[in-house]
């Protein structure tokens, strides 16, 4: 359990390969001696809130991103398009993750996918995991287990939740407990540079006054601290802990200042610097982390590296609110929904589309009705794709299609979507453009009898389906008919069984509807005798709908089907 300090900042074993890569891609990353001065790369930008911000030099991604450092949209320029550095604050693993956490991680996952797939920027993402903390220790004591066991369990639980939400894993996870020597070395560097001090009680604090007017890049003037204990050993109330002296019966590590453990803010600064050095392209987290966490990260890193600007862009996501309530979803307010409970009702694709319908920076209201709206929207897109495919196969007869209009609409949609993504990842505008394309496609797919059908135009519908699927794949969404329930059987087997069943039903239905040439009375009698067969066909269709299989009767001789997510079965029309 006890760890001794190391003499300098070195990569942990699990990050060794990535550390070697970082030596090539981020030359200053591991040269973290206390005497090194980080040189700012870029030029100063004057005017307004962004005064003093240094616009980086390097690869212009083509994206304008809202930067919390400047409170405006700035061109997103990364040092290296092949390895854009991104640090993400990860979980404090003491309990199940909830939907508020999910919203932030899904929103940034969408941004990461867009940067990679639309703008060709390869992202190296590091996520810090806080696996030792006051909350972890308190919860472990309540459960009578070790903090290490508790943290390990909930870290794995978090990763499973993220996988269920289709959030891509970071390039590497870094745990606090596996980087204690590096964190101690980082604190020593800050002390040596004159920005921190140790106390007789074994605590180490950052000396905020030593930074002068350089503190407050995110929030301006820092709020005055409240509730400081009378026996505090800080020099100034606004100073914050880098190292906490151990309390009785608490987990601890040895250090030059005595037994203890790291403060919260220093963890991310040390682990980010371990991988990326004195310059970081992107830093992300929920808006509640802007102060004090991100603010303190900035001042720690700039004090250690002695650089003017450590992080170039800070991205913050808005809170998730329960509709009708002002407070955010959080564990402390006990108003949260766990990710596992949510996924019993709705699919991860529906949640992802729900997140895309608002800007990632804005607060978002959660309710069952808003989720059902997103669900209906995804089902509508799925239905169009299935209808378009039925048309392409000749199973759906339509009047003459205005092919020139659809080609023009498709080209305009592609332009509109990329422009929306380039404008601070404006996903609501991108979704609107795609749904408008679907709307215009649906207007052309009006079923008629084969006798009145016009010339066929399958190519344009094929191009539309291809683009819609590409758009959804880019942001990590699967069409409803591709959301298979996990289990022993493969999707190919399921498709084969349903194909055979629908084909058999189609033959029975065709027999029941087609009468031989005979008098009207004889035909009527035949239909009456075969009515039970039609009723059985309808009953089968309703029964399969309960299991998420929606059969569409295109004509008396043609039927198609689509597989919908189990959680959407109650919303299938006609089920």
mmCIF file of C-alpha atoms in Angstrom, residues 120-345:
data_model
loop_
_atom_site.group_PDB
_atom_site.id
_atom_site.type_symbol
_atom_site.label_atom_id
_atom_site.label_comp_id
_atom_site.label_asym_id
_atom_site.label_seq_id
_atom_site.Cartn_x
_atom_site.Cartn_y
_atom_site.Cartn_z
ATOM 1 C CA UNK A 120 -8.579 14.512 -39.974
ATOM 2 C CA UNK A 121 -7.084 15.254 -36.578
ATOM 3 C CA UNK A 122 -5.661 12.254 -34.724
ATOM 4 C CA UNK A 123 -6.312 12.737 -31.013
ATOM 5 C CA UNK A 124 -4.097 11.433 -28.216
ATOM 6 C CA UNK A 125 -6.448 11.521 -25.238
ATOM 7 C CA UNK A 126 -5.356 10.985 -21.649
ATOM 8 C CA UNK A 127 -7.957 10.551 -18.906
ATOM 9 C CA UNK A 128 -7.062 10.821 -15.256
ATOM 10 C CA UNK A 129 -8.805 8.534 -12.776
ATOM 11 C CA UNK A 130 -8.984 9.717 -9.162
ATOM 12 C CA UNK A 131 -8.735 6.477 -7.221
ATOM 13 C CA UNK A 132 -7.816 7.986 -3.829
ATOM 14 C CA UNK A 133 -9.928 10.764 -2.360
ATOM 15 C CA UNK A 134 -11.885 11.805 0.742
ATOM 16 C CA UNK A 135 -15.115 10.407 -0.721
ATOM 17 C CA UNK A 136 -13.477 7.092 -1.611
ATOM 18 C CA UNK A 137 -12.017 6.727 1.881
ATOM 19 C CA UNK A 138 -15.339 7.627 3.543
ATOM 20 C CA UNK A 139 -17.336 5.192 1.391
ATOM 21 C CA UNK A 140 -14.804 2.404 1.885
ATOM 22 C CA UNK A 141 -14.979 2.832 5.670
ATOM 23 C CA UNK A 142 -18.778 2.671 5.526
ATOM 24 C CA UNK A 143 -18.610 -0.573 3.552
ATOM 25 C CA UNK A 144 -15.756 -1.981 5.631
ATOM 26 C CA UNK A 145 -13.533 -2.619 2.604
ATOM 27 C CA UNK A 146 -10.222 -1.134 1.503
ATOM 28 C CA UNK A 147 -10.226 2.111 -0.548
ATOM 29 C CA UNK A 148 -8.198 0.261 -3.190
ATOM 30 C CA UNK A 149 -10.867 -2.433 -3.615
ATOM 31 C CA UNK A 150 -13.681 0.117 -3.727
ATOM 32 C CA UNK A 151 -11.918 2.278 -6.299
ATOM 33 C CA UNK A 152 -11.016 -0.717 -8.466
ATOM 34 C CA UNK A 153 -14.631 -1.932 -8.494
ATOM 35 C CA UNK A 154 -16.137 1.427 -9.440
ATOM 36 C CA UNK A 155 -13.433 2.178 -12.011
ATOM 37 C CA UNK A 156 -14.342 -1.005 -13.851
ATOM 38 C CA UNK A 157 -18.024 -0.154 -13.423
ATOM 39 C CA UNK A 158 -17.381 3.269 -14.988
ATOM 40 C CA UNK A 159 -15.560 1.744 -17.955
ATOM 41 C CA UNK A 160 -18.427 -0.683 -18.546
ATOM 42 C CA UNK A 161 -20.915 2.204 -18.474
ATOM 43 C CA UNK A 162 -18.831 4.166 -20.983
ATOM 44 C CA UNK A 163 -18.625 1.138 -23.285
ATOM 45 C CA UNK A 164 -22.407 0.682 -23.035
ATOM 46 C CA UNK A 165 -22.810 4.349 -24.040
ATOM 47 C CA UNK A 166 -20.416 3.762 -26.978
ATOM 48 C CA UNK A 167 -17.920 6.299 -25.634
ATOM 49 C CA UNK A 168 -14.497 5.591 -27.125
ATOM 50 C CA UNK A 169 -11.894 4.821 -24.469
ATOM 51 C CA UNK A 170 -9.041 7.314 -24.070
ATOM 52 C CA UNK A 171 -5.659 6.491 -25.524
ATOM 53 C CA UNK A 172 -4.576 5.771 -21.962
ATOM 54 C CA UNK A 173 -6.058 5.943 -18.457
ATOM 55 C CA UNK A 174 -3.746 7.259 -15.728
ATOM 56 C CA UNK A 175 -4.566 6.418 -12.109
ATOM 57 C CA UNK A 176 -3.484 8.694 -9.287
ATOM 58 C CA UNK A 177 -2.243 5.801 -7.130
ATOM 59 C CA UNK A 178 0.072 4.610 -9.903
ATOM 60 C CA UNK A 179 1.676 8.046 -10.264
ATOM 61 C CA UNK A 180 2.384 9.087 -6.663
ATOM 62 C CA UNK A 181 6.186 9.429 -7.188
ATOM 63 C CA UNK A 182 5.575 11.620 -10.227
ATOM 64 C CA UNK A 183 3.089 13.780 -8.315
ATOM 65 C CA UNK A 184 5.559 14.207 -5.434
ATOM 66 C CA UNK A 185 8.269 15.242 -7.912
ATOM 67 C CA UNK A 186 5.860 17.749 -9.460
ATOM 68 C CA UNK A 187 5.124 19.287 -6.045
ATOM 69 C CA UNK A 188 8.862 19.532 -5.340
ATOM 70 C CA UNK A 189 9.261 21.445 -8.589
ATOM 71 C CA UNK A 190 6.575 23.967 -7.645
ATOM 72 C CA UNK A 191 8.199 24.474 -4.211
ATOM 73 C CA UNK A 192 11.620 24.963 -5.826
ATOM 74 C CA UNK A 193 10.155 27.598 -8.161
ATOM 75 C CA UNK A 194 8.868 29.555 -5.165
ATOM 76 C CA UNK A 195 5.121 28.910 -5.538
ATOM 77 C CA UNK A 196 4.387 26.435 -2.731
ATOM 78 C CA UNK A 197 5.358 25.791 0.879
ATOM 79 C CA UNK A 198 5.237 22.952 3.379
ATOM 80 C CA UNK A 199 4.014 23.234 6.985
ATOM 81 C CA UNK A 200 4.962 21.653 10.286
ATOM 82 C CA UNK A 201 1.818 19.527 10.104
ATOM 83 C CA UNK A 202 3.067 17.849 6.923
ATOM 84 C CA UNK A 203 0.783 19.666 4.473
ATOM 85 C CA UNK A 204 1.935 21.407 1.299
ATOM 86 C CA UNK A 205 -0.011 24.374 -0.070
ATOM 87 C CA UNK A 206 0.158 26.404 -3.253
ATOM 88 C CA UNK A 207 1.012 30.020 -2.430
ATOM 89 C CA UNK A 208 -1.598 31.818 -4.486
ATOM 90 C CA UNK A 209 -0.215 35.303 -3.768
ATOM 91 C CA UNK A 210 3.055 34.274 -5.419
ATOM 92 C CA UNK A 211 1.220 34.229 -8.758
ATOM 93 C CA UNK A 212 0.140 37.850 -8.490
ATOM 94 C CA UNK A 213 -2.416 38.777 -11.154
ATOM 95 C CA UNK A 214 -1.683 35.657 -13.226
ATOM 96 C CA UNK A 215 -4.330 33.632 -11.359
ATOM 97 C CA UNK A 216 -7.898 33.602 -12.653
ATOM 98 C CA UNK A 217 -7.548 32.930 -16.388
ATOM 99 C CA UNK A 218 -10.881 31.072 -16.476
ATOM 100 C CA UNK A 219 -13.014 32.849 -13.895
ATOM 101 C CA UNK A 220 -11.377 36.245 -13.585
ATOM 102 C CA UNK A 221 -11.255 37.074 -9.894
ATOM 103 C CA UNK A 222 -11.252 34.022 -7.647
ATOM 104 C CA UNK A 223 -14.078 33.907 -5.079
ATOM 105 C CA UNK A 224 -13.057 34.338 -1.452
ATOM 106 C CA UNK A 225 -12.807 31.020 0.404
ATOM 107 C CA UNK A 226 -15.418 30.361 3.067
ATOM 108 C CA UNK A 227 -15.531 28.062 6.051
ATOM 109 C CA UNK A 228 -11.767 27.921 6.671
ATOM 110 C CA UNK A 229 -11.054 26.053 9.951
ATOM 111 C CA UNK A 230 -9.636 28.047 12.852
ATOM 112 C CA UNK A 231 -6.586 25.767 13.178
ATOM 113 C CA UNK A 232 -5.678 25.995 9.478
ATOM 114 C CA UNK A 233 -1.933 26.038 8.776
ATOM 115 C CA UNK A 234 -2.263 27.963 5.509
ATOM 116 C CA UNK A 235 -0.457 31.271 5.038
ATOM 117 C CA UNK A 236 -3.462 32.689 3.215
ATOM 118 C CA UNK A 237 -7.087 31.428 3.194
ATOM 119 C CA UNK A 238 -7.098 31.197 -0.629
ATOM 120 C CA UNK A 239 -4.109 28.812 -0.749
ATOM 121 C CA UNK A 240 -4.996 25.262 -1.722
ATOM 122 C CA UNK A 241 -3.551 21.849 -0.849
ATOM 123 C CA UNK A 242 -0.981 20.066 -2.984
ATOM 124 C CA UNK A 243 -0.220 17.398 -0.374
ATOM 125 C CA UNK A 244 -2.422 16.389 2.562
ATOM 126 C CA UNK A 245 -0.905 15.045 5.759
ATOM 127 C CA UNK A 246 -2.256 11.605 6.614
ATOM 128 C CA UNK A 247 -5.039 11.262 9.157
ATOM 129 C CA UNK A 248 -5.288 8.264 11.484
ATOM 130 C CA UNK A 249 -6.404 5.029 9.768
ATOM 131 C CA UNK A 250 -6.154 6.598 6.290
ATOM 132 C CA UNK A 251 -4.269 5.272 3.298
ATOM 133 C CA UNK A 252 -0.980 7.158 2.833
ATOM 134 C CA UNK A 253 2.318 7.348 0.963
ATOM 135 C CA UNK A 254 5.680 8.514 2.227
ATOM 136 C CA UNK A 255 6.995 11.882 1.048
ATOM 137 C CA UNK A 256 9.630 14.503 1.994
ATOM 138 C CA UNK A 257 6.924 16.191 4.091
ATOM 139 C CA UNK A 258 5.763 13.071 5.907
ATOM 140 C CA UNK A 259 3.057 10.496 5.270
ATOM 141 C CA UNK A 260 0.078 11.685 3.255
ATOM 142 C CA UNK A 261 -1.591 11.756 -0.132
ATOM 143 C CA UNK A 262 -2.018 14.229 -3.016
ATOM 144 C CA UNK A 263 -4.535 17.042 -3.140
ATOM 145 C CA UNK A 264 -7.156 16.836 -5.856
ATOM 146 C CA UNK A 265 -5.942 19.525 -8.267
ATOM 147 C CA UNK A 266 -2.283 18.483 -8.418
ATOM 148 C CA UNK A 267 -3.157 15.028 -9.744
ATOM 149 C CA UNK A 268 -4.322 16.176 -13.164
ATOM 150 C CA UNK A 269 -1.507 18.714 -13.549
ATOM 151 C CA UNK A 270 1.158 16.098 -12.874
ATOM 152 C CA UNK A 271 -0.405 13.348 -15.003
ATOM 153 C CA UNK A 272 -1.086 15.652 -17.931
ATOM 154 C CA UNK A 273 2.469 16.979 -17.799
ATOM 155 C CA UNK A 274 3.762 13.409 -17.610
ATOM 156 C CA UNK A 275 2.392 12.804 -21.103
ATOM 157 C CA UNK A 276 2.301 16.210 -22.800
ATOM 158 C CA UNK A 277 4.832 18.427 -21.050
ATOM 159 C CA UNK A 278 4.506 22.204 -20.921
ATOM 160 C CA UNK A 279 2.030 22.612 -23.795
ATOM 161 C CA UNK A 280 -1.456 21.085 -24.017
ATOM 162 C CA UNK A 281 -3.813 21.520 -26.953
ATOM 163 C CA UNK A 282 -7.180 20.649 -25.394
ATOM 164 C CA UNK A 283 -8.552 20.239 -21.883
ATOM 165 C CA UNK A 284 -12.166 19.232 -21.258
ATOM 166 C CA UNK A 285 -14.628 18.712 -18.431
ATOM 167 C CA UNK A 286 -17.973 19.770 -17.047
ATOM 168 C CA UNK A 287 -18.568 23.477 -16.416
ATOM 169 C CA UNK A 288 -18.519 22.811 -12.663
ATOM 170 C CA UNK A 289 -14.801 21.923 -12.973
ATOM 171 C CA UNK A 290 -13.800 25.338 -14.341
ATOM 172 C CA UNK A 291 -13.349 26.635 -10.790
ATOM 173 C CA UNK A 292 -11.523 25.702 -8.746
ATOM 174 C CA UNK A 293 -10.213 22.550 -10.416
ATOM 175 C CA UNK A 294 -9.197 23.738 -13.880
ATOM 176 C CA UNK A 295 -8.186 27.158 -12.611
ATOM 177 C CA UNK A 296 -5.829 25.539 -10.129
ATOM 178 C CA UNK A 297 -4.506 23.114 -12.742
ATOM 179 C CA UNK A 298 -3.520 26.058 -14.912
ATOM 180 C CA UNK A 299 -1.680 27.903 -12.144
ATOM 181 C CA UNK A 300 0.110 24.733 -10.968
ATOM 182 C CA UNK A 301 1.339 23.827 -14.463
ATOM 183 C CA UNK A 302 2.450 27.334 -15.344
ATOM 184 C CA UNK A 303 4.263 27.585 -11.998
ATOM 185 C CA UNK A 304 6.013 24.243 -12.533
ATOM 186 C CA UNK A 305 6.918 24.703 -16.199
ATOM 187 C CA UNK A 306 7.515 28.451 -15.801
ATOM 188 C CA UNK A 307 5.577 29.051 -19.002
ATOM 189 C CA UNK A 308 3.144 31.791 -19.955
ATOM 190 C CA UNK A 309 0.453 29.463 -21.288
ATOM 191 C CA UNK A 310 0.094 25.758 -20.535
ATOM 192 C CA UNK A 311 -3.329 24.824 -21.917
ATOM 193 C CA UNK A 312 -4.396 26.456 -25.183
ATOM 194 C CA UNK A 313 -8.104 25.546 -25.254
ATOM 195 C CA UNK A 314 -10.487 24.694 -22.425
ATOM 196 C CA UNK A 315 -13.830 23.138 -23.407
ATOM 197 C CA UNK A 316 -16.614 22.911 -20.840
ATOM 198 C CA UNK A 317 -19.924 21.073 -21.178
ATOM 199 C CA UNK A 318 -23.215 22.254 -19.707
ATOM 200 C CA UNK A 319 -25.061 20.511 -16.902
ATOM 201 C CA UNK A 320 -27.855 17.984 -17.283
ATOM 202 C CA UNK A 321 -30.991 19.093 -15.422
ATOM 203 C CA UNK A 322 -34.127 17.210 -14.553
ATOM 204 C CA UNK A 323 -36.826 19.035 -16.501
ATOM 205 C CA UNK A 324 -38.720 21.498 -14.329
ATOM 206 C CA UNK A 325 -35.915 21.744 -11.775
ATOM 207 C CA UNK A 326 -33.137 24.304 -11.646
ATOM 208 C CA UNK A 327 -30.476 22.178 -9.984
ATOM 209 C CA UNK A 328 -28.093 19.965 -11.940
ATOM 210 C CA UNK A 329 -28.256 16.180 -11.706
ATOM 211 C CA UNK A 330 -25.797 15.144 -8.990
ATOM 212 C CA UNK A 331 -25.177 12.536 -6.317
ATOM 213 C CA UNK A 332 -25.094 15.128 -3.554
ATOM 214 C CA UNK A 333 -28.629 16.261 -4.413
ATOM 215 C CA UNK A 334 -29.811 12.644 -4.755
ATOM 216 C CA UNK A 335 -31.688 13.483 -7.940
ATOM 217 C CA UNK A 336 -29.713 11.293 -10.291
ATOM 218 C CA UNK A 337 -30.479 8.396 -12.641
ATOM 219 C CA UNK A 338 -27.756 5.778 -13.004
ATOM 220 C CA UNK A 339 -26.572 4.926 -16.485
ATOM 221 C CA UNK A 340 -27.569 1.295 -16.011
ATOM 222 C CA UNK A 341 -31.144 2.223 -15.033
ATOM 223 C CA UNK A 342 -31.411 4.594 -17.983
ATOM 224 C CA UNK A 343 -30.258 1.957 -20.478
ATOM 225 C CA UNK A 344 -33.110 -0.314 -19.380
ATOM 226 C CA UNK A 345 -35.517 2.181 -20.999
#
